[in-house]
């Protein structure tokens, strides 16, 4: 962006509060759409395919819980009045649940393809990976303008910014790009292996593990994200994005997506 005439401040930035408020109803509706599919699956289990039906149903239940709780978390961000420094990391944590919801639905479609359209399994597993790539990118996107958040008082802000991981626009965009690339690597590797090498056959143990880990990531992301919305007290510094929060959230969705791609039937 070009600087404002006579200043060193760049024009334009993304307001994470407005984005979260706009996404909240979309994410909630996305999870609600999975409910009819779960109902159909419960009434159409085929002999010899019950493990796959269990897997598809479990993934859809994960998607329902992750999206509904994720929409509430995003709505909480949208209700914020000020652009405090804790909001970008809170969004990144809550986004873990949203991405888990997306990839779980796509993975459930792959399981249904394995039941009814076996020749399309590889295609739908790659689609699941693409969904994870998009999710990892959108999590990294929260870093770009995070430097704009924080104290507004100029006498306080200069010292505060100097202690932050992301101090300016250039640093924010550079770290966001690096985070997106690192998040894409395990997913791309899993997609390549699935397409050209092979995959792991689903068993009761790994089906239960995938569903359980999905629930854990979704609920953990929501819990940490909501906790991160807590505001600093008057005598405390605002807490901006920390490296482990950025890399941890991206790694969580990237590795979960990679595992899904490799363990889908």
XYZ file of N, CA and C in Angstrom:
795
model
N 0.829 -1.187 0.000
C 0.000 0.000 0.000
C 0.876 1.256 0.000
N 0.427 2.319 -0.657
C 1.180 3.565 -0.687
C 0.997 4.310 0.622
N 2.057 4.970 1.124
C 1.918 5.706 2.375
C 0.973 6.881 2.227
N 0.325 7.261 3.314
C -0.479 8.470 3.323
C 0.455 9.657 3.163
N 0.041 10.617 2.379
C 0.887 11.785 2.121
C 1.319 12.439 3.425
N 2.643 12.618 3.572
C 3.193 13.292 4.727
C 3.374 12.405 5.947
N 3.074 11.119 5.841
C 3.242 10.207 6.973
C 3.946 8.948 6.507
N 4.352 8.127 7.479
C 4.975 6.837 7.163
C 3.986 5.697 7.336
N 2.716 6.037 7.600
C 1.699 5.021 7.840
C 1.092 4.555 6.525
N 0.986 3.232 6.346
C 0.406 2.699 5.113
C -1.113 2.770 5.163
N -1.725 2.993 4.006
C -3.182 3.059 3.938
C -3.785 1.668 3.896
N -4.921 1.513 4.564
C -5.686 0.280 4.471
C -5.176 -0.830 5.373
N -6.122 -1.539 5.986
C -5.786 -2.747 6.727
C -7.067 -3.532 6.953
N -6.906 -4.808 7.281
C -8.045 -5.678 7.529
C -8.448 -5.599 8.993
N -9.746 -5.455 9.223
C -10.291 -5.429 10.575
C -10.780 -6.835 10.909
N -10.053 -7.530 11.775
C -10.349 -8.927 12.078
C -11.723 -9.082 12.720
N -12.203 -8.058 13.393
C -13.518 -8.140 14.042
C -14.630 -8.256 13.012
N -14.562 -7.449 11.982
C -15.608 -7.471 10.956
C -15.584 -8.778 10.179
N -14.387 -9.271 9.882
C -14.284 -10.540 9.170
C -14.887 -11.683 9.975
N -14.564 -11.717 11.267
C -15.090 -12.787 12.124
C -16.607 -12.718 12.226
N -17.139 -11.508 12.364
C -18.587 -11.362 12.466
C -19.288 -11.813 11.192
N -18.671 -11.565 10.046
C -19.278 -11.961 8.774
C -19.210 -13.466 8.563
N -18.135 -14.085 9.021
C -17.966 -15.528 8.815
C -18.783 -16.368 9.786
N -19.123 -15.822 10.940
C -19.795 -16.613 11.975
C -21.063 -17.306 11.484
N -22.028 -16.608 10.833
C -23.238 -17.316 10.385
C -22.971 -18.319 9.269
N -21.966 -18.039 8.430
C -21.629 -18.966 7.349
C -21.097 -20.272 7.923
N -20.196 -20.154 8.893
C -19.609 -21.345 9.512
C -20.675 -22.149 10.236
N -21.589 -21.467 10.935
C -22.651 -22.175 11.641
C -23.575 -22.914 10.701
N -23.929 -22.277 9.588
C -24.807 -22.926 8.607
C -24.122 -24.128 7.967
N -22.811 -24.037 7.782
C -22.058 -25.130 7.181
C -22.186 -26.402 8.010
N -22.085 -26.279 9.320
C -22.216 -27.450 10.182
C -23.625 -27.998 10.202
N -24.605 -27.100 10.166
C -25.995 -27.553 10.193
C -26.342 -28.387 8.967
N -25.707 -28.110 7.848
C -25.992 -28.854 6.621
C -25.562 -30.314 6.717
N -24.643 -30.633 7.637
C -24.170 -32.012 7.776
C -25.151 -32.892 8.540
N -26.095 -32.288 9.262
C -27.027 -33.067 10.078
C -27.868 -34.035 9.239
N -28.473 -33.609 8.106
C -29.244 -34.569 7.315
C -28.411 -35.742 6.815
N -27.150 -35.478 6.470
C -26.295 -36.558 5.986
C -26.053 -37.592 7.071
N -25.846 -37.136 8.304
C -25.654 -38.066 9.417
C -26.901 -38.935 9.601
N -28.074 -38.319 9.499
C -29.330 -39.062 9.646
C -29.456 -40.148 8.587
N -29.105 -39.805 7.344
C -29.171 -40.779 6.257
C -28.194 -41.923 6.487
N -26.993 -41.613 6.954
C -25.989 -42.642 7.184
C -26.422 -43.631 8.257
N -27.052 -43.139 9.300
C -27.503 -44.026 10.362
C -28.557 -45.022 9.887
N -29.256 -44.679 8.840
C -30.336 -45.552 8.364
C -29.976 -46.336 7.111
N -28.718 -46.236 6.663
C -28.364 -46.897 5.409
C -27.061 -47.684 5.491
N -26.698 -48.129 6.678
C -25.454 -48.896 6.815
C -25.555 -50.227 6.078
N -24.592 -50.481 5.205
C -24.578 -51.712 4.430
C -23.733 -52.770 5.141
N -24.141 -54.029 5.073
C -23.304 -55.098 5.632
C -21.915 -55.078 4.988
N -20.894 -55.190 5.789
C -19.528 -55.162 5.279
C -18.963 -53.770 5.114
N -19.793 -52.739 5.254
C -19.335 -51.358 5.092
C -19.531 -50.551 6.373
N -19.788 -51.242 7.479
C -20.131 -50.523 8.702
C -18.980 -49.697 9.251
N -17.748 -50.155 9.065
C -16.610 -49.368 9.535
C -16.528 -48.047 8.766
N -16.757 -48.120 7.455
C -16.702 -46.897 6.649
C -17.860 -45.963 6.990
N -19.029 -46.527 7.228
C -20.164 -45.691 7.632
C -19.871 -45.032 8.977
N -19.272 -45.792 9.886
C -18.887 -45.232 11.183
C -17.899 -44.088 11.007
N -16.945 -44.285 10.111
C -15.938 -43.254 9.864
C -16.577 -41.989 9.295
N -17.426 -42.147 8.290
C -18.090 -40.993 7.684
C -18.961 -40.267 8.703
N -19.712 -41.037 9.493
C -20.586 -40.433 10.496
C -19.776 -39.692 11.548
N -18.685 -40.314 12.018
C -17.840 -39.662 13.017
C -17.243 -38.364 12.513
N -16.772 -38.362 11.264
C -16.200 -37.144 10.695
C -17.243 -36.045 10.556
N -18.459 -36.417 10.187
C -19.517 -35.413 10.064
C -19.927 -34.858 11.426
N -19.930 -35.705 12.444
C -20.231 -35.220 13.793
C -19.149 -34.247 14.256
N -17.893 -34.558 13.954
C -16.802 -33.622 14.252
C -17.051 -32.289 13.553
N -17.458 -32.356 12.289
C -17.710 -31.134 11.527
C -18.841 -30.315 12.145
N -19.896 -30.998 12.586
C -21.024 -30.285 13.186
C -20.586 -29.554 14.454
N -19.909 -30.266 15.337
C -19.493 -29.658 16.598
C -18.482 -28.538 16.376
N -17.526 -28.773 15.465
C -16.489 -27.776 15.221
C -17.063 -26.508 14.599
N -17.973 -26.671 13.656
C -18.510 -25.485 12.982
C -19.456 -24.700 13.884
N -20.293 -25.385 14.631
C -21.233 -24.669 15.497
C -20.507 -23.925 16.615
N -19.554 -24.588 17.259
C -18.802 -23.892 18.305
C -17.886 -22.829 17.700
N -17.355 -23.104 16.499
C -16.523 -22.111 15.827
C -17.293 -20.851 15.496
N -18.556 -21.009 15.084
C -19.363 -19.830 14.763
C -19.604 -18.974 16.002
N -19.774 -19.625 17.160
C -19.962 -18.867 18.403
C -18.684 -18.112 18.750
N -17.533 -18.787 18.577
C -16.263 -18.126 18.853
C -16.025 -16.929 17.938
N -16.345 -17.081 16.658
C -16.176 -15.967 15.724
C -17.129 -14.821 16.054
N -18.339 -15.169 16.481
C -19.287 -14.125 16.878
C -18.754 -13.343 18.074
N -18.070 -14.036 18.988
C -17.475 -13.350 20.138
C -16.413 -12.348 19.682
N -15.617 -12.732 18.677
C -14.628 -11.791 18.120
C -15.335 -10.599 17.499
N -16.419 -10.874 16.764
C -17.147 -9.790 16.111
C -17.768 -8.815 17.091
N -17.999 -9.241 18.328
C -18.605 -8.367 19.329
C -17.595 -7.437 19.990
N -16.316 -7.607 19.701
C -15.301 -6.759 20.303
C -15.439 -5.310 19.828
N -15.153 -4.375 20.724
C -15.282 -2.951 20.391
C -13.971 -2.350 19.896
N -12.846 -2.868 20.370
C -11.549 -2.299 20.018
C -10.650 -3.359 19.373
N -9.732 -2.902 18.537
C -8.778 -3.810 17.891
C -7.601 -4.066 18.828
N -7.846 -4.832 19.841
C -6.784 -5.149 20.782
C -5.879 -6.237 20.202
N -4.675 -6.336 20.734
C -3.658 -7.209 20.155
C -3.960 -8.686 20.327
N -4.876 -9.021 21.234
C -5.182 -10.429 21.473
C -6.122 -11.014 20.421
N -6.734 -10.187 19.587
C -7.737 -10.689 18.652
C -7.160 -11.534 17.515
N -6.059 -11.145 16.845
C -5.522 -12.025 15.788
C -5.165 -13.423 16.267
N -4.452 -13.598 17.408
C -4.194 -14.970 17.856
C -5.461 -15.701 18.274
N -6.447 -14.983 18.803
C -7.715 -15.622 19.154
C -8.393 -16.165 17.905
N -8.371 -15.384 16.834
C -8.959 -15.834 15.567
C -8.218 -17.045 15.025
N -6.896 -17.057 15.144
C -6.114 -18.187 14.641
C -6.471 -19.467 15.383
N -6.683 -19.375 16.690
C -7.056 -20.560 17.466
C -8.454 -21.044 17.097
N -9.395 -20.112 17.014
C -10.757 -20.483 16.659
C -10.807 -21.033 15.238
N -9.954 -20.517 14.358
C -9.923 -20.995 12.975
C -9.525 -22.458 12.878
N -8.810 -22.977 13.877
C -8.478 -24.404 13.885
C -9.754 -25.228 13.827
N -10.740 -24.861 14.649
C -12.014 -25.590 14.645
C -12.721 -25.453 13.308
N -12.683 -24.271 12.726
C -13.349 -24.048 11.441
C -12.712 -24.901 10.347
N -11.387 -24.941 10.308
C -10.694 -25.728 9.283
C -10.926 -27.221 9.506
N -10.906 -27.657 10.761
C -11.205 -29.057 11.063
C -12.592 -29.416 10.554
N -13.538 -28.508 10.709
C -14.895 -28.741 10.207
C -14.890 -28.924 8.691
N -14.189 -28.063 7.989
C -14.160 -28.127 6.522
C -13.536 -29.432 6.040
N -12.358 -29.758 6.555
C -11.677 -30.950 6.060
C -12.394 -32.226 6.500
N -13.081 -32.180 7.639
C -13.829 -33.360 8.080
C -14.998 -33.650 7.146
N -15.685 -32.606 6.709
C -16.779 -32.805 5.751
C -16.247 -33.354 4.432
N -15.151 -32.779 3.946
C -14.569 -33.260 2.689
C -14.090 -34.704 2.831
N -13.515 -35.033 3.985
C -13.069 -36.407 4.220
C -14.248 -37.363 4.281
N -15.361 -36.919 4.868
C -16.556 -37.764 4.924
C -17.074 -38.050 3.515
N -16.998 -37.074 2.632
C -17.395 -37.308 1.241
C -16.496 -38.362 0.594
N -15.202 -38.333 0.952
C -14.296 -39.341 0.399
C -14.680 -40.734 0.877
N -15.074 -40.844 2.147
C -15.488 -42.143 2.670
C -16.755 -42.616 1.962
N -17.679 -41.703 1.721
C -18.888 -42.069 0.973
C -18.539 -42.499 -0.449
N -17.547 -41.842 -1.041
C -17.092 -42.248 -2.375
C -16.504 -43.651 -2.337
N -15.798 -43.979 -1.248
C -15.230 -45.326 -1.116
C -16.326 -46.384 -1.038
N -17.494 -46.002 -0.509
C -18.606 -46.944 -0.395
C -19.347 -47.083 -1.726
N -19.644 -45.944 -2.345
C -20.527 -45.952 -3.514
C -19.808 -45.724 -4.846
N -18.651 -45.047 -4.812
C -17.904 -44.765 -6.045
C -16.421 -45.053 -5.816
N -16.037 -46.315 -5.696
C -14.652 -46.654 -5.339
C -13.599 -46.048 -6.269
N -13.922 -45.876 -7.525
C -12.938 -45.335 -8.467
C -12.618 -43.866 -8.212
N -13.455 -43.184 -7.424
C -13.266 -41.749 -7.176
C -12.572 -41.470 -5.847
N -12.097 -42.515 -5.159
C -11.508 -42.313 -3.842
C -10.306 -41.376 -3.872
N -9.400 -41.598 -4.812
C -8.198 -40.760 -4.866
C -8.557 -39.310 -5.140
N -9.502 -39.102 -6.039
C -9.918 -37.734 -6.351
C -10.435 -37.021 -5.109
N -11.300 -37.690 -4.346
C -11.872 -37.033 -3.173
C -10.845 -36.873 -2.055
N -9.859 -37.746 -1.975
C -8.804 -37.560 -0.979
C -7.952 -36.347 -1.320
N -7.703 -36.128 -2.610
C -6.956 -34.938 -3.025
C -7.769 -33.682 -2.743
N -9.079 -33.749 -2.963
C -9.942 -32.612 -2.651
C -9.875 -32.286 -1.158
N -9.841 -33.317 -0.318
C -9.688 -33.096 1.124
C -8.397 -32.342 1.417
N -7.314 -32.751 0.747
C -6.044 -32.055 0.929
C -6.104 -30.604 0.491
N -6.794 -30.336 -0.604
C -6.929 -28.956 -1.083
C -7.680 -28.107 -0.063
N -8.711 -28.692 0.558
C -9.424 -27.974 1.609
C -8.509 -27.619 2.771
N -7.628 -28.541 3.140
C -6.668 -28.252 4.197
C -5.675 -27.173 3.813
N -5.252 -27.165 2.542
C -4.349 -26.115 2.064
C -4.994 -24.743 2.193
N -6.254 -24.659 1.797
C -6.974 -23.389 1.913
C -7.081 -22.959 3.367
N -7.367 -23.930 4.248
C -7.499 -23.606 5.658
C -6.202 -23.117 6.272
N -5.088 -23.780 5.940
C -3.788 -23.354 6.470
C -3.441 -21.953 5.978
N -3.794 -21.658 4.742
C -3.525 -20.319 4.199
C -4.331 -19.261 4.940
N -5.610 -19.525 5.182
C -6.443 -18.521 5.830
C -6.035 -18.287 7.277
N -5.498 -19.297 7.937
C -4.991 -19.072 9.294
C -3.796 -18.125 9.248
N -2.893 -18.365 8.301
C -1.710 -17.497 8.185
C -2.094 -16.071 7.811
N -3.221 -15.917 7.134
C -3.680 -14.612 6.687
C -3.901 -13.655 7.859
N -4.201 -14.203 9.038
C -4.468 -13.359 10.205
C -3.235 -12.588 10.660
N -2.046 -13.020 10.241
C -0.824 -12.345 10.678
C -0.574 -11.033 9.954
N -1.054 -10.937 8.719
C -0.645 -9.836 7.846
C -0.761 -8.456 8.461
N -1.932 -8.098 8.941
C -2.153 -6.766 9.498
C -2.263 -6.775 11.016
N -1.752 -7.822 11.648
C -1.847 -7.903 13.105
C -1.043 -6.805 13.793
N -0.068 -6.232 13.099
C 0.742 -5.166 13.693
C -0.097 -3.917 13.969
N -1.257 -3.799 13.318
C -2.115 -2.627 13.494
C -2.859 -2.653 14.828
N -2.982 -3.827 15.419
C -3.690 -3.932 16.686
C -2.776 -3.503 17.832
N -3.358 -3.389 19.015
C -2.545 -3.030 20.172
C -2.935 -1.676 20.741
N -2.129 -1.153 21.668
C -2.455 0.128 22.305
C -2.550 1.255 21.280
N -3.472 2.167 21.509
C -3.644 3.319 20.616
C -2.868 4.538 21.091
N -2.572 4.598 22.354
C -1.853 5.750 22.910
C -0.432 5.767 22.341
N -0.049 6.815 21.566
C 1.286 6.844 20.942
C 2.419 6.730 21.944
N 2.257 7.288 23.134
C 3.331 7.241 24.122
C 3.565 5.835 24.653
N 2.552 4.999 24.576
C 2.663 3.613 25.034
C 2.986 2.682 23.882
N 2.434 2.989 22.718
C 2.519 2.066 21.587
C 3.951 1.855 21.096
N 4.757 2.887 21.023
C 6.108 2.749 20.472
C 6.931 1.732 21.252
N 6.876 1.806 22.590
C 7.608 0.844 23.414
C 6.991 -0.549 23.307
N 5.665 -0.606 23.241
C 4.972 -1.891 23.153
C 5.315 -2.607 21.850
N 5.280 -1.892 20.730
C 5.572 -2.498 19.423
C 6.983 -3.054 19.386
N 7.909 -2.374 20.007
C 9.311 -2.809 19.985
C 9.509 -4.167 20.653
N 8.568 -4.592 21.488
C 8.687 -5.867 22.190
C 7.884 -6.986 21.525
N 7.238 -6.687 20.410
C 6.373 -7.667 19.776
C 7.105 -8.496 18.724
N 6.544 -9.677 18.442
C 7.098 -10.559 17.402
C 6.921 -9.933 16.022
N 5.780 -9.338 15.773
C 5.518 -8.650 14.506
C 5.436 -7.164 14.796
N 6.353 -6.398 14.210
C 6.483 -4.988 14.552
C 5.995 -4.038 13.468
N 5.857 -4.537 12.247
C 5.441 -3.637 11.172
C 4.759 -4.435 10.067
N 4.285 -3.728 9.055
C 3.546 -4.360 7.971
C 4.401 -5.350 7.191
N 5.612 -4.963 6.865
C 6.489 -5.835 6.089
C 6.760 -7.138 6.821
N 7.032 -7.039 8.119
C 7.284 -8.237 8.917
C 6.051 -9.118 8.976
N 4.870 -8.508 9.127
C 3.636 -9.282 9.206
C 3.362 -10.059 7.935
N 3.512 -9.406 6.783
C 3.242 -10.085 5.516
C 4.278 -11.166 5.221
N 5.528 -10.887 5.578
C 6.583 -11.871 5.344
C 6.361 -13.125 6.188
N 6.014 -12.943 7.431
C 5.772 -14.092 8.312
C 4.506 -14.845 7.902
N 3.507 -14.126 7.413
C 2.291 -14.776 6.945
C 2.579 -15.668 5.739
N 3.393 -15.174 4.810
C 3.759 -15.975 3.641
C 4.563 -17.205 4.050
N 5.495 -17.023 4.972
C 6.304 -18.152 5.436
C 5.435 -19.195 6.137
N 4.485 -18.734 6.917
C 3.597 -19.643 7.638
C 2.726 -20.441 6.664
N 2.235 -19.785 5.624
C 1.408 -20.474 4.627
C 2.206 -21.561 3.909
N 3.455 -21.275 3.593
C 4.298 -22.251 2.898
C 4.593 -23.446 3.803
N 4.955 -23.168 5.051
C 5.257 -24.258 5.985
C 4.018 -25.119 6.242
N 2.841 -24.492 6.309
C 1.624 -25.250 6.514
C 1.266 -26.120 5.325
N 1.659 -25.688 4.137
C 1.319 -26.443 2.920
C 2.201 -27.679 2.740
N 3.414 -27.669 3.255
C 4.376 -28.744 2.981
C 3.861 -30.127 3.382
N 3.432 -30.366 4.639
C 2.976 -31.723 4.984
C 1.739 -32.150 4.206
N 0.866 -31.211 3.880
C -0.336 -31.560 3.120
C 0.028 -31.969 1.701
N 0.902 -31.217 1.070
C 1.330 -31.549 -0.291
C 2.063 -32.885 -0.333
N 2.866 -33.151 0.684
C 3.566 -34.439 0.745
C 2.577 -35.593 0.865
N 1.543 -35.411 1.706
C 0.525 -36.457 1.867
C -0.264 -36.655 0.577
N -0.585 -35.571 -0.109
C -1.321 -35.671 -1.370
C -0.500 -36.406 -2.427
N 0.795 -36.108 -2.483
C 1.676 -36.778 -3.445
C 1.762 -38.271 -3.128
N 1.944 -38.583 -1.837
C 2.040 -39.990 -1.439
C 0.751 -40.731 -1.737
N -0.362 -40.084 -1.481
C -1.659 -40.725 -1.740
C -1.849 -41.010 -3.226
N -1.447 -40.071 -4.064
C -1.676 -40.208 -5.503
C -0.706 -41.190 -6.164
N 0.531 -41.260 -5.666
C 1.543 -42.021 -6.399
C 2.179 -43.177 -5.631
N 1.990 -43.233 -4.317
C 2.627 -44.290 -3.524
C 1.600 -45.224 -2.895
N 0.686 -44.688 -2.145
C -0.330 -45.513 -1.497
C -0.822 -44.859 -0.221
N -1.641 -45.579 0.535
C -2.201 -45.045 1.761
C -2.416 -46.186 2.751
N -2.834 -45.827 3.966
C -3.071 -46.816 5.018
C -4.537 -47.229 5.021
N -4.766 -48.522 5.161
C -6.144 -49.018 5.209
C -6.780 -48.635 6.541
N -8.027 -48.180 6.531
C -8.684 -47.808 7.790
C -8.962 -49.012 8.668
N -8.735 -48.859 9.943
C -9.074 -49.873 10.949
C -9.893 -49.197 12.033
N -10.470 -49.994 12.917
C -11.259 -49.421 14.007
C -10.412 -48.468 14.845
N -9.151 -48.851 15.070
C -8.266 -48.031 15.895
C -7.983 -46.679 15.258
N -7.587 -46.683 13.966
C -7.252 -45.381 13.382
C -8.485 -44.546 13.058
N -9.640 -45.192 12.841
C -10.876 -44.423 12.671
C -11.206 -43.694 13.967
N -11.157 -44.413 15.073
C -11.426 -43.789 16.368
C -10.424 -42.677 16.677
N -9.168 -42.910 16.298
C -8.132 -41.909 16.555
C -8.376 -40.642 15.744
N -8.684 -40.795 14.458
C -8.920 -39.621 13.611
C -10.103 -38.800 14.116
N -11.178 -39.482 14.471
C -12.349 -38.770 14.976
C -12.030 -38.112 16.314
N -11.347 -38.839 17.194
C -11.008 -38.283 18.504
C -10.072 -37.091 18.410
N -9.056 -37.196 17.558
C -8.122 -36.081 17.391
C -8.840 -34.877 16.798
N -9.738 -35.123 15.850
C -10.502 -34.021 15.272
C -11.311 -33.280 16.328
N -11.991 -34.032 17.196
C -12.746 -33.405 18.285
C -11.829 -32.644 19.232
N -10.679 -33.238 19.541
C -9.736 -32.600 20.454
C -9.211 -31.284 19.878
N -8.846 -31.295 18.603
C -8.348 -30.075 17.970
C -9.421 -28.999 17.927
N -10.638 -29.408 17.557
C -11.715 -28.426 17.444
C -12.032 -27.795 18.800
N -12.246 -28.639 19.814
C -12.594 -28.107 21.129
C -11.411 -27.365 21.762
N -10.198 -27.879 21.538
C -9.026 -27.188 22.066
C -8.839 -25.823 21.428
N -9.046 -25.743 20.107
C -8.929 -24.462 19.427
C -9.956 -23.460 19.923
N -11.202 -23.920 20.122
C -12.247 -23.030 20.623
C -11.912 -22.548 22.037
N -11.508 -23.485 22.892
C -11.196 -23.116 24.269
C -10.062 -22.091 24.321
N -8.970 -22.378 23.615
C -7.830 -21.454 23.631
C -8.187 -20.118 23.002
N -8.989 -20.167 21.918
C -9.369 -18.924 21.258
C -10.229 -18.041 22.137
N -11.216 -18.643 22.795
C -12.084 -17.854 23.680
C -11.291 -17.326 24.868
N -10.400 -18.148 25.416
C -9.553 -17.675 26.508
C -8.671 -16.504 26.065
N -8.256 -16.567 24.795
C -7.366 -15.518 24.276
C -8.094 -14.191 24.079
N -9.427 -14.215 24.073
C -10.161 -12.954 23.937
C -10.187 -12.167 25.231
N -9.712 -12.755 26.332
C -9.683 -12.032 27.607
C -8.817 -10.784 27.468
N -9.307 -9.678 27.983
C -8.614 -8.404 27.817
C -7.593 -8.176 28.926
N -6.539 -7.452 28.575
C -5.505 -7.119 29.555
C -6.063 -6.143 30.590
N -5.608 -6.272 31.830
C -5.997 -5.331 32.876
C -5.304 -3.988 32.653
N -5.727 -3.000 33.382
C -5.221 -1.641 33.173
C -3.708 -1.549 33.375
N -3.167 -2.369 34.262
C -1.732 -2.295 34.557
C -0.930 -3.360 33.796
N -1.534 -3.999 32.794
C -0.854 -5.042 32.028
C -0.696 -4.634 30.577
N 0.306 -5.215 29.926
C 0.488 -5.019 28.484
C -0.458 -5.923 27.708
N -0.923 -5.445 26.563
C -1.668 -6.306 25.660
C -0.726 -7.369 25.094
N -1.245 -8.567 24.875
C -0.427 -9.673 24.403
C -0.733 -9.948 22.935
N 0.220 -9.624 22.072
C 0.043 -9.847 20.643
C 0.330 -11.287 20.259
N 0.381 -11.520 18.952
C 0.620 -12.874 18.446
C 1.997 -13.351 18.881
N 2.050 -14.598 19.355
C 3.328 -15.208 19.717
C 3.683 -16.248 18.672
N 4.970 -16.495 18.443
C 5.361 -17.458 17.397
C 4.739 -18.835 17.579
N 4.698 -19.341 18.814
C 4.163 -20.693 19.012
C 2.672 -20.764 18.714
N 1.963 -19.646 18.870
C 0.543 -19.641 18.527
C 0.354 -19.724 17.020
N 1.134 -18.940 16.292
C 1.015 -18.936 14.831
C 1.407 -20.281 14.243
N 2.579 -20.784 14.620
C 3.055 -22.045 14.058
C 2.264 -23.237 14.595
N 1.835 -23.164 15.849
C 1.084 -24.273 16.429
C -0.270 -24.470 15.781
N -1.006 -23.384 15.560
C -2.319 -23.507 14.936
C -2.209 -24.008 13.501
N -1.252 -23.481 12.762
C -1.079 -23.910 11.370
C -0.632 -25.361 11.306
N 0.309 -25.743 12.171
C 0.777 -27.126 12.175
C -0.342 -28.084 12.536
N -1.223 -27.691 13.444
C -2.316 -28.566 13.870
C -3.216 -28.926 12.691
N -3.649 -27.920 11.937
C -4.559 -28.218 10.819
C -3.820 -28.902 9.674
N -2.548 -28.553 9.469
C -1.784 -29.168 8.383
C -1.548 -30.649 8.642
N -1.143 -30.990 9.849
C -0.863 -32.392 10.168
C -2.148 -33.210 10.224
N -3.229 -32.619 10.712
C -4.499 -33.339 10.747
C -4.995 -33.619 9.326
N -4.878 -32.632 8.469
C -5.278 -32.836 7.068
C -4.423 -33.914 6.415
N -3.112 -33.864 6.653
C -2.218 -34.866 6.072
C -2.582 -36.266 6.555
N -2.916 -36.394 7.853
C -3.307 -37.700 8.388
C -4.599 -38.193 7.749
N -5.561 -37.302 7.564
C -6.801 -37.688 6.918
C -6.549 -38.203 5.501
N -5.741 -37.473 4.752
C -5.455 -37.866 3.371
C -4.843 -39.262 3.333
N -3.966 -39.568 4.280
C -3.269 -40.852 4.249
C -4.069 -41.999 4.829
N -5.020 -41.715 5.719
C -5.763 -42.800 6.369
C -7.183 -42.965 5.842
N -7.584 -42.148 4.900
C -8.897 -42.342 4.296
C -8.886 -43.623 3.459
N -10.028 -44.296 3.316
C -10.055 -45.569 2.568
C -9.782 -45.389 1.075
